[in-house]
Coordinates of C-alpha atoms in Angstrom, one line a residue:
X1 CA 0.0 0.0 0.0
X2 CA 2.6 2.3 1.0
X3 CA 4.0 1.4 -2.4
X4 CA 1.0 3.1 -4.2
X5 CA 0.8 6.0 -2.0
X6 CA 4.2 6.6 -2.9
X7 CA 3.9 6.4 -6.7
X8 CA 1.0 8.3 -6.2
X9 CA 3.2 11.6 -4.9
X10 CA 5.4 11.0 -7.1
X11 CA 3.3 10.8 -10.1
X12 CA 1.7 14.5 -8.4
X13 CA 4.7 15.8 -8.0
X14 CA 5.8 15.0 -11.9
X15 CA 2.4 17.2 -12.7
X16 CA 3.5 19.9 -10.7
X17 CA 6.5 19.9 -12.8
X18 CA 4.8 19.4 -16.0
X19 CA 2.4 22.3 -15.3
X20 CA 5.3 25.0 -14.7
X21 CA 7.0 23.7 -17.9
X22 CA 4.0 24.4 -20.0
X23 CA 3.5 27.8 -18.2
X24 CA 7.0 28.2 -19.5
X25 CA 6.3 27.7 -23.2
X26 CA 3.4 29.8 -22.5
X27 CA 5.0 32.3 -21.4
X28 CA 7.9 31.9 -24.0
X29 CA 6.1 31.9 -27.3
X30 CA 3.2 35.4 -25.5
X31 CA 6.8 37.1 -25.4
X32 CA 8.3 35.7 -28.4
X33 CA 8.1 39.5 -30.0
X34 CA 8.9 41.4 -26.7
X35 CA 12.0 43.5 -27.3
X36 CA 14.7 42.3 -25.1
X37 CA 12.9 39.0 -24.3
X38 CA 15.4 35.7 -23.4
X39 CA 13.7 32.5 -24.4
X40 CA 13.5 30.5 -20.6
X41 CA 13.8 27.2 -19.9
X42 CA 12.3 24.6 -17.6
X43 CA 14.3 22.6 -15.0
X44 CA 13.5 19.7 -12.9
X45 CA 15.3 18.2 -9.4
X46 CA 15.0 14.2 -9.0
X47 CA 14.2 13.7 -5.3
X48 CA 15.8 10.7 -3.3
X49 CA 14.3 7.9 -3.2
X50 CA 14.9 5.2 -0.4
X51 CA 11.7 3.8 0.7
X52 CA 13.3 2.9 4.2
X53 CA 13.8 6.1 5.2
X54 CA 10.8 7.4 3.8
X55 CA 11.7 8.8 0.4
X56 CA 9.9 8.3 -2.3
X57 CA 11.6 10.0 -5.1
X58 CA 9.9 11.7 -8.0
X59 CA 10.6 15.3 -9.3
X60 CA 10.3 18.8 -8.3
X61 CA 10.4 21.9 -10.5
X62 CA 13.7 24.0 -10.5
X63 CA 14.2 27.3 -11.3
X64 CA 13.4 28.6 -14.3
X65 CA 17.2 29.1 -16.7
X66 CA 17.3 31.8 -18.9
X67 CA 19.2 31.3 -22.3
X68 CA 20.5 34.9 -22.9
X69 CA 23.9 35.2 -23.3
X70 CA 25.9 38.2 -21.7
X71 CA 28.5 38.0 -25.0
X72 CA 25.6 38.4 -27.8
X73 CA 24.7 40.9 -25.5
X74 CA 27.7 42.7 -25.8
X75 CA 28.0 42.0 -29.6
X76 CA 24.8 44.3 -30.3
X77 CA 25.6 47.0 -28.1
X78 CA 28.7 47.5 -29.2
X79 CA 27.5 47.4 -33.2
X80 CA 24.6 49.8 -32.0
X81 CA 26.9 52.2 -30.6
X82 CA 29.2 52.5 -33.6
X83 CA 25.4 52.9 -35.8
X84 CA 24.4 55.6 -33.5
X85 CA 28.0 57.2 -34.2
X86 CA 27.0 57.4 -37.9
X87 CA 23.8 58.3 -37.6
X88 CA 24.4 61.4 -34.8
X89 CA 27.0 63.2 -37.8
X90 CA 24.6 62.1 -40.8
X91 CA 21.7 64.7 -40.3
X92 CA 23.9 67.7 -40.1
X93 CA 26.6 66.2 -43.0
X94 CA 23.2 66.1 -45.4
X95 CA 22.2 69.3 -44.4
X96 CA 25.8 71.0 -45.6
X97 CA 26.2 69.3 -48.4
X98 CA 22.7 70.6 -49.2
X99 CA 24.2 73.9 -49.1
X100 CA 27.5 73.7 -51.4
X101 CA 26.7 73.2 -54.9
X102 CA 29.2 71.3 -56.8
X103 CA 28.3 72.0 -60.0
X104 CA 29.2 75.7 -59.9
X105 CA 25.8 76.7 -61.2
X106 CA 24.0 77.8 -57.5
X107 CA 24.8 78.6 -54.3
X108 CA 28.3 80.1 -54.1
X109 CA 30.1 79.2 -56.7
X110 CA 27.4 80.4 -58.9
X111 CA 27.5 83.6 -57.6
X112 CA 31.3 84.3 -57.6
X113 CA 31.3 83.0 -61.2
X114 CA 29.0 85.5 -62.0
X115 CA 31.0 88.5 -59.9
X116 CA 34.4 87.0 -61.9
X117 CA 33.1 87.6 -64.9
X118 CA 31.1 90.8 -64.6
X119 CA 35.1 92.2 -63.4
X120 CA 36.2 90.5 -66.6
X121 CA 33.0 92.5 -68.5
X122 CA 33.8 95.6 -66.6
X123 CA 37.8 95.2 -68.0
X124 CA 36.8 95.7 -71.5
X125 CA 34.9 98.5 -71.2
X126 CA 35.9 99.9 -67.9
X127 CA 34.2 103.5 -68.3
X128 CA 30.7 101.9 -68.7
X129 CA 28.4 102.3 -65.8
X130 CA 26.1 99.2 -66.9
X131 CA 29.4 97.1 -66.5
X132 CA 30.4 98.7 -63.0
X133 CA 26.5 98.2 -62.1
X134 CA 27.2 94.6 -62.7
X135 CA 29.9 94.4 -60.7
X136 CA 27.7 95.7 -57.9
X137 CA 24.8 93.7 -57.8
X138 CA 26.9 90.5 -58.8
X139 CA 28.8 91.6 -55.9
X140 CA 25.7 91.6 -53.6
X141 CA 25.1 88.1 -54.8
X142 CA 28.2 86.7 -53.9
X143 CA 27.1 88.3 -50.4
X144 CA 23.9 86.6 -49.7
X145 CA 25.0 83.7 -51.2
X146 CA 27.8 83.3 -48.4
X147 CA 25.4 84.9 -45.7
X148 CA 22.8 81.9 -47.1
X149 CA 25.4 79.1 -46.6
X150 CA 26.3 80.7 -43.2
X151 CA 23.2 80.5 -41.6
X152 CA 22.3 77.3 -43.1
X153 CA 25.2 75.9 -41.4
X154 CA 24.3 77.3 -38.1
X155 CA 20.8 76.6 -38.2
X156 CA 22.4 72.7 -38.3
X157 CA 24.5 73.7 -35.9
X158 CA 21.7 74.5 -33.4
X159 CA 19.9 71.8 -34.6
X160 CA 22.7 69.3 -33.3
X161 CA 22.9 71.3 -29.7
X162 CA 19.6 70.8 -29.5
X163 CA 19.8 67.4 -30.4
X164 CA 22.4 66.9 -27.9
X165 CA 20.2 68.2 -25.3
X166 CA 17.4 65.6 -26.2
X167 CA 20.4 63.0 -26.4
X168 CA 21.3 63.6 -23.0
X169 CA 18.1 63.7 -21.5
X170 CA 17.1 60.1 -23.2
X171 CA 20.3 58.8 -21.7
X172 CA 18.9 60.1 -18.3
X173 CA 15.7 58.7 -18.9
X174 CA 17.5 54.9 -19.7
X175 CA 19.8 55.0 -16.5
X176 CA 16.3 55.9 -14.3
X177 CA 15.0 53.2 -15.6
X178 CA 17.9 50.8 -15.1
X179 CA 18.3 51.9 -11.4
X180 CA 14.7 51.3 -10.9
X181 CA 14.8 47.7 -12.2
X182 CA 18.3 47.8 -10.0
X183 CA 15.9 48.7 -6.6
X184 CA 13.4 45.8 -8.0
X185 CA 15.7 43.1 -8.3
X186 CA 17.8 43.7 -5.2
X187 CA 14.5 43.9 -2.8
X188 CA 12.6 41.1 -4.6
X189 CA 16.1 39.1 -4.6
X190 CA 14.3 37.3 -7.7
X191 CA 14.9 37.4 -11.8
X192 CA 11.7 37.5 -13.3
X193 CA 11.7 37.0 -17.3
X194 CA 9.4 40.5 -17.9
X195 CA 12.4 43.0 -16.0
X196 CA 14.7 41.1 -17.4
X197 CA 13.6 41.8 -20.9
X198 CA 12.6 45.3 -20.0
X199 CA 16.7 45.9 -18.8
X200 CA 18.2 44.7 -21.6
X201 CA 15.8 46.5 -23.8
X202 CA 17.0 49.8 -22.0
X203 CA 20.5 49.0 -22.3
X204 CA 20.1 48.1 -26.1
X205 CA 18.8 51.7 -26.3
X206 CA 21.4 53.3 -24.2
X207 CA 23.8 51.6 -26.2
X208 CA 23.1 53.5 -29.8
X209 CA 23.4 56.5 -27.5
X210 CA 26.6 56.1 -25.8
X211 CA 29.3 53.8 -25.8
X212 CA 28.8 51.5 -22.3
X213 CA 30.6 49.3 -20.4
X214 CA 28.1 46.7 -18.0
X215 CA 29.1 45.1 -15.3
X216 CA 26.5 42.1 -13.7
X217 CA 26.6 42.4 -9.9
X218 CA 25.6 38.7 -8.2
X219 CA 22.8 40.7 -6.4
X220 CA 21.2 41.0 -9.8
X221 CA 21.5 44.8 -10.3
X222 CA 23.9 46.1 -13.3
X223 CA 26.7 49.0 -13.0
X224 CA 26.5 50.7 -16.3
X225 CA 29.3 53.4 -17.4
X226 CA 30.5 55.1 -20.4
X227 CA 33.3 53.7 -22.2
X228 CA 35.9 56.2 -20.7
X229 CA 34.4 55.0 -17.3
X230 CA 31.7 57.8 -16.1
X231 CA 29.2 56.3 -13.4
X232 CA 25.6 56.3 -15.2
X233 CA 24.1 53.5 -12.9
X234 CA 25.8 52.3 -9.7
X235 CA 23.4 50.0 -7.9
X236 CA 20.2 52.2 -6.9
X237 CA 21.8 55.0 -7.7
X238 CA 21.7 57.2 -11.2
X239 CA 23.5 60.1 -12.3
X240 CA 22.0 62.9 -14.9
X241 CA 24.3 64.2 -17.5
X242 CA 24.0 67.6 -17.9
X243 CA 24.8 69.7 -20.5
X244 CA 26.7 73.5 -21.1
X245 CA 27.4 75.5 -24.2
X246 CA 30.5 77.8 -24.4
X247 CA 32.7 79.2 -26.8
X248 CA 34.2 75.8 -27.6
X249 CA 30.9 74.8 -28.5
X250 CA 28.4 72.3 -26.4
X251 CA 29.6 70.3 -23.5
X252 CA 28.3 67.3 -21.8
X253 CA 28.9 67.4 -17.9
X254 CA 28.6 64.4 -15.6
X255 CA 27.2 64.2 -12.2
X256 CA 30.5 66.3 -10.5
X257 CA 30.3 69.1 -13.6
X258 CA 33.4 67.8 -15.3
X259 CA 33.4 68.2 -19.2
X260 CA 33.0 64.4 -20.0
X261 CA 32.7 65.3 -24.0
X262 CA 36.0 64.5 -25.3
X263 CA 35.8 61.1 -23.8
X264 CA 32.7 60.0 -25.4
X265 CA 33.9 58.1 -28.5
X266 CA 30.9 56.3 -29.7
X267 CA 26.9 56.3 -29.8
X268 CA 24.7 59.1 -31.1
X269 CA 25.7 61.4 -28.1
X270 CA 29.3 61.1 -29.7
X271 CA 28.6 61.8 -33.5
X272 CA 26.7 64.4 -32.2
X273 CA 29.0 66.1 -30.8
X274 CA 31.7 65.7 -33.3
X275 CA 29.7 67.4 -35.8
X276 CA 29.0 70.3 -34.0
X277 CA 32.3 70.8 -31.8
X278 CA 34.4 70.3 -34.9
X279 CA 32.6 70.0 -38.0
X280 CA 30.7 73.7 -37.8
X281 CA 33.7 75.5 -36.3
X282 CA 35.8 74.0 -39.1
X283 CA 33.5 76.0 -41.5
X284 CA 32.2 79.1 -39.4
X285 CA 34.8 79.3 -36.6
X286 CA 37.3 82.0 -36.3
X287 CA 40.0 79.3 -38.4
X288 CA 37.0 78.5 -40.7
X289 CA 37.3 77.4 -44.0
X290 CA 34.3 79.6 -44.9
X291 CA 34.8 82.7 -43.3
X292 CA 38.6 82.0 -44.9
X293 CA 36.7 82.1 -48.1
X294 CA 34.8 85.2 -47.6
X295 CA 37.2 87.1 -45.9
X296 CA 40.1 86.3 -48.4
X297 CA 37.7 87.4 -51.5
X298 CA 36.4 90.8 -49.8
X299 CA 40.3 91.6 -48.5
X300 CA 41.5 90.9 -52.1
X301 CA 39.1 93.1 -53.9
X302 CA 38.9 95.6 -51.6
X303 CA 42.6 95.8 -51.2
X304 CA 43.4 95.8 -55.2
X305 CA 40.3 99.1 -55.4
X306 CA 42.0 101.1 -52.5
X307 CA 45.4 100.9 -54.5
X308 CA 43.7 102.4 -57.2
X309 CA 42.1 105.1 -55.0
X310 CA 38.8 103.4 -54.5
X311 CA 36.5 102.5 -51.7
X312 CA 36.1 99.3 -50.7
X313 CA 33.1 97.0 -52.3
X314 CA 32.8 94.5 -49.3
X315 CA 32.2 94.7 -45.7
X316 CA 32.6 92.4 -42.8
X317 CA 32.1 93.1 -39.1
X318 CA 35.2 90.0 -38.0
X319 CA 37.1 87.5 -39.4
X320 CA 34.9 85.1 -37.3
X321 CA 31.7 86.2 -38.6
X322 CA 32.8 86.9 -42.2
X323 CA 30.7 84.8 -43.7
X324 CA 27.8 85.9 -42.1
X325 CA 28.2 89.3 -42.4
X326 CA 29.9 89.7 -45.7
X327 CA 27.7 92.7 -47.6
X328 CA 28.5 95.2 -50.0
X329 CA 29.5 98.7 -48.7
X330 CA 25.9 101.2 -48.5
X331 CA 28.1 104.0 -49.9
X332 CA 29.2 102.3 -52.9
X333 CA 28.0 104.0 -56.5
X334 CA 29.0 102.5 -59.7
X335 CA 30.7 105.8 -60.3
X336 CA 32.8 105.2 -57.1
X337 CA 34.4 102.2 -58.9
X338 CA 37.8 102.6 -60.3
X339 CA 39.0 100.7 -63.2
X340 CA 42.4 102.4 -64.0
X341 CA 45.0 101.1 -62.2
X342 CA 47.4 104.3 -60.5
X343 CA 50.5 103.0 -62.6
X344 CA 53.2 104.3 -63.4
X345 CA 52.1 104.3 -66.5
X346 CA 48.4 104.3 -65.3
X347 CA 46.1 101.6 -67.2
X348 CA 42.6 101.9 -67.9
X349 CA 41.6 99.2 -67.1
X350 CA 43.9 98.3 -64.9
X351 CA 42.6 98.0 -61.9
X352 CA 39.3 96.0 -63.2
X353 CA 41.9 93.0 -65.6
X354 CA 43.5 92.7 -61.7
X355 CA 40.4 91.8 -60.7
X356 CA 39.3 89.7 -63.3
X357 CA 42.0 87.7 -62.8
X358 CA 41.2 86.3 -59.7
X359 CA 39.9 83.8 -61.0
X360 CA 43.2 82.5 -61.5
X361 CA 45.1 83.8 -59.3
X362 CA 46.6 81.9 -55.9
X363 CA 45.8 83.4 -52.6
X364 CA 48.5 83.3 -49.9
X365 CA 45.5 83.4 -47.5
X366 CA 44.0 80.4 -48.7
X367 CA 46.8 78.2 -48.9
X368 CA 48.1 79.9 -52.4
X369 CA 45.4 78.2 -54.6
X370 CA 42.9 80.1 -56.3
X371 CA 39.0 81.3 -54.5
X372 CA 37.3 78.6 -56.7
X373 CA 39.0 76.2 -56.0
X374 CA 39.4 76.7 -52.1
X375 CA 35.8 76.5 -52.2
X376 CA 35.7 73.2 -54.0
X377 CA 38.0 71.7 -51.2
X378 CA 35.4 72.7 -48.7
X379 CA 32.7 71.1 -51.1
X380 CA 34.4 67.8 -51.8
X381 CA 35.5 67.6 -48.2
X382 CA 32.0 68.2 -46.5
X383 CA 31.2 65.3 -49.4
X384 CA 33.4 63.0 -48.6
X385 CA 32.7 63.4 -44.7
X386 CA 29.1 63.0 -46.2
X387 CA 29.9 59.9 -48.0
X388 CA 32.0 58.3 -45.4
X389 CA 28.6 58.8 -42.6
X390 CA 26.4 57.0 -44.9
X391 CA 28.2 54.2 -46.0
X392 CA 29.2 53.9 -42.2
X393 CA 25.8 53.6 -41.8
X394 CA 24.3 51.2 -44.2
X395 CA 27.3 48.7 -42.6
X396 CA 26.4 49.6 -39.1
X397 CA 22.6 48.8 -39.7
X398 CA 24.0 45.4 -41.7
X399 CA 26.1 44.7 -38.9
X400 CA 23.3 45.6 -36.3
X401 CA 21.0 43.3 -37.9
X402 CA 24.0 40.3 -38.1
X403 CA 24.8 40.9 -34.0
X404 CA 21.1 41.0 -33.3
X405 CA 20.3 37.7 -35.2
X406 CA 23.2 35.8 -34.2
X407 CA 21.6 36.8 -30.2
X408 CA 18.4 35.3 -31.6
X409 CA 20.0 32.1 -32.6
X410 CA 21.6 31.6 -29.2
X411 CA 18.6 33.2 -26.5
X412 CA 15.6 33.7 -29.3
X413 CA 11.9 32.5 -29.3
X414 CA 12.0 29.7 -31.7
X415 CA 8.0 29.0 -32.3
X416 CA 8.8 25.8 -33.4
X417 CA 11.0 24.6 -30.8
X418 CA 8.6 25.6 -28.4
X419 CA 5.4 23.6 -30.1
X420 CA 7.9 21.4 -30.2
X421 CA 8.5 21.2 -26.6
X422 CA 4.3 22.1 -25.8
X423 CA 3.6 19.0 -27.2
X424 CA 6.0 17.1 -25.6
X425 CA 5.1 18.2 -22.4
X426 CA 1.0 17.4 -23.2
X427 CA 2.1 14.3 -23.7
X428 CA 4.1 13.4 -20.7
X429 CA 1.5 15.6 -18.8
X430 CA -1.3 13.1 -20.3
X431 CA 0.8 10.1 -19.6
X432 CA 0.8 10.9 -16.3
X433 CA -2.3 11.8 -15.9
X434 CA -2.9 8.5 -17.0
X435 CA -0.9 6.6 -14.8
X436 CA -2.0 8.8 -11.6
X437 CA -5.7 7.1 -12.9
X438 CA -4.3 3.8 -12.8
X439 CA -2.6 4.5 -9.0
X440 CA -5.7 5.4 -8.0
X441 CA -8.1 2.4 -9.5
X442 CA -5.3 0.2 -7.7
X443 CA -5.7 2.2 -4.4
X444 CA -9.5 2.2 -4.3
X445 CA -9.1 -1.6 -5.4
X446 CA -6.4 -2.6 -2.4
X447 CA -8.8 -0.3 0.1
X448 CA -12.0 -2.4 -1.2
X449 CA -10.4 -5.7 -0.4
X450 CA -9.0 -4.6 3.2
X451 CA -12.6 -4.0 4.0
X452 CA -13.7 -7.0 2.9

C-alpha cells in the first residue's frame, strides 16, 4: 500500500513539474516579439528515493534558466553604438552638403562666377556704368550667397545642440530606468523574465546613444558606465548628465560638472558632438574654412580698389563672422568704382583686368590656390565626410542586424521549438495523468479488499 501512495506523490509531484513547464512555453512563445525578451527554460530536481527512510523520489520543479547570453549581449551593443556614431554626424553632413553646390551653377560658386566675370565684362569697357552696375549687384550676390550658406550651417548647428540636449536627457531617462529595475531586483532578490527583458531593452537603447561598459553584480542589479568610465548606474543610484554650451561649442557634464565630452567616443551622443564641436567650427569658426573664403575674396578686392584710389566693395564686421556678415558697402556708387590702375604708366583698365583675374590667381591666404577652387576643397570635403557617414551607416545597420540575429539564434523565441517542446510536455503531462488514474483504480481496489 505504501508502495502506491508513494507512486501516487510522485506521479503529483511529476504534474506539478509538468504544469510550470507548459507555463514556461506559454510564457515563451506570449513574449516571443517582446524586445529584449530571453527564451527561458524549464528545469527539474530528481528527489531521493529510499523507501526505508521514507523517500519516495519523483521530481520537483527547479528554477526557471534563462538562455541569454551576456557575450551576444555585448556584440549588439557594441554594433549599435558605432550605428548611432553614424547616424548622430549624418543629419547635419546632409544638411551642408545641401548647401555647397558642386556644379558651380548655385549657391556660391554660382554667384562668384558671375562677380568674376562681370570684373572680366567691366575690364573691357571699364568707363561703362552698366558694366560697373554689374559688378555691384553681382557683388551683392556673392554676399547673400555666403550669408545663405552661413546661416544654413548654423541653423544645423543649433539643430545638433539641440539634439544633444534631447540626447542627454534620453540617456537620463534609460539609467532611471535601469536603477529602478536595479531597486526591484535587489528587494525582490528574484529574476523575473518580464524585467529582465525590460533591462536589456533599456540597455540596447542606451547603447546606440553612448558607448557602455556593464558590469552584472551577483545581487542581480547592473553597473553601467561610459566607455571612458563615467558612473551612469551604480546600484540604486543614477546620475543625470547635464549639459553646457561655451565658446568651444556644447559640452556634456557628468554628475561632478566635469566636461565628460572628449571622452565619449561612440553612440549618437558622440557623433553628435563631433559634428558640432568640430565640424561647424571647421566652417564658421574664427579658423574656418568659410569665413577663410569670404574674408580672403572681400580683403582681395577691396585691397586691389584702394590701391587704385577706391573705396572698398565688401564689408565684414570680424574674421569670425565673415561669412555671415559679408555685404556690399551702402556707400558704394558704380561711379565710385575705379577701373584704371594708378600706374606708373596708369592703365585703364587696370585695376578691373586685376580683378578679373582672380579667378586664377593663388591666394596666400588660402593656402596659395585660387577662390574657386578653395571653395571646391570645402565642397568635396564636407562630401566626402558625407559619404563616409552614410556608407558607415548602411554597414552599421547590416552589422546591427547580423549581432542581433546571431543573439536570436543563441537566446531567441523559436515557435517551433517551443510547439515542439508544448507537445511534448501534453504528452508526458497526459501520460501521467494517466498513470495517476491507474494509481488510483489500484488504491481504491487494495482499500476495497482490506474491508472486505
Amino acid at each position: 500500500m505504501s508502495s502506491l501512495f508513494s507512486a501516487l506523490h510522485a506521479s503529483a509531484s511529476a504534474l506539478d513539474v509538468l504544469n510550470q513547464a507548459l507555463e514556461v512555453v506559454q510564457n515563451n512563445v506570449a513574449n516571443s516579439s517582446t524586445p529584449g525578451y530571453a527564451s527561458q527554460s524549464p528545469t527539474s530536481i530528481a528527489l531521493p528515493f529510499d523507501p526505508a527512510a521514507g523517500l519516495t523520489g519523483g521530481v520537483r520543479a527547479g528554477a526557471v534558466q534563462s538562455s541569454r547570453d551576456q557575450f551576444a549581449e555585448q556584440a549588439v551593443w557594441e554594433q549599435q553604438t558605432s550605428l548611432g556614431y553614424s547616424n548622430g554626424q549624418l543629419d547635419g553632413l546632409n544638411a551642408l552638403q545641401q548647401l555647397f553646390d558642386v556644379t558651380g551653377n548655385s549657391g556660391i560658386p554660382g554667384a562668384l562666377n558671375q562677380l568674376l566675370s562681370s570684373f572680366s565684362s567691366w575690364s573691357t569697357e571699364p568707363d561703362s556704368s552698366s558694366a560697373r552696375q554689374q559688378v555691384i549687384s553681382a557683388a551683392q550676390g556673392v554676399a547673400q550667397s555666403f550669408n545663405t550658406v552661413a546661416n544654413g550651417i548654423q541653423q544645423a548647428g543649433d539643430g545638433a545642440a539641440q539634439q544633444i540636449a534631447s540626447t542627454v536627457q534620453k540617456i537620463n531617462q534609460l539609467s532611471s530606468a535601469i536603477r529602478d529595475i536595479n531597486v526591484q531586483r535587489q528587494e525582490h532578490g528574484t529574476t523575473d523574465a518580464g524585467v529582465d527583458a525590460q533591462l536589456h531593452s533599456d540597455l540596447e537603447q542606451l547603447s546606440q546613444l553612448v558607448n557602455i561598459n556593464v558590469l552584472q553584480k551577483d545581487d542581480g542589479s547592473v553597473t553601467v558606465t561610459t566607455g571612458s568610465g563615467t558612473a551612469l548606474v551604480i546600484g540604486q543610484d543614477a546620475t543625470q548628465l547635464t549639459t553646457a554650451t561655451t565658446s568651444t561649442g556644447v559640452q556634456v557634464l557628468d554628475s561632478s560638472q566635469q566636461d565628460i565630452s572628449g571622452s565619449l567616443s561612440g553612440g549618437t551622443l558622440a557623433g553628435l558632438l563631433q559634428f558640432r564641436n568640430q565640424t561647424v567650427p571647421g566652417l564658421l569658426g574664427s579658423n574656418g574654412a568659410l569665413n577663410q573664403l569670404a574674408q580672403s575674396l572681400a580683403d582681395t578686392v577691396n585691397n586691389q580698389l584702394k590701391s587704385a584710389g577706391g573705396p572698398p566693395l565688401f564689408t565684414y564686421t570680424s574674421a569670425a563672422a565673415a561669412a555671415q556678415t559679408l555685404a556690399v558697402s551702402s556707400s558704394i556708387t558704380p561711379g565710385a568704382l575705379v577701373a584704371a590702375s594708378p600706374g606708373p604708366p596708369p592703365v585703364a583698365n587696370g585695376t578691373a583686368s586685376a580683378l578679373a583675374a582672380l579667378s586664377t590667381q593663388p591666394i596666400a591666404a588660402l593656402g596659395n590656390v585660387n577662390l574657386t577652387d578653395f571653395y571646391s576643397q570645402i565642397a568635396a570635403g564636407i562630401g566626402t565626410a558625407q559619404s563616409a557617414a552614410s556608407a558607415a551607416q548602411t554597414t552599421g545597420q547590416q552589422l546591427v542586424a547580423q549581432a542581433q540575429n546571431a543573439r536570436s539564434q543563441v537566446s531567441g523565441v523559436s515557435l517551433n521549438e517551443q510547439a515542439a517542446a508544448l507537445m511534448q510536455f501534453q504528452q508526458s503531462y497526459q501520460a501521467i495523468a494517466k498513470m495517476i488514474s491507474v494509481v488510483d483504480s489500484l488504491t481504491s481496489s487494495v482499500i476495497d479488499m482490506v474491508q472486505q
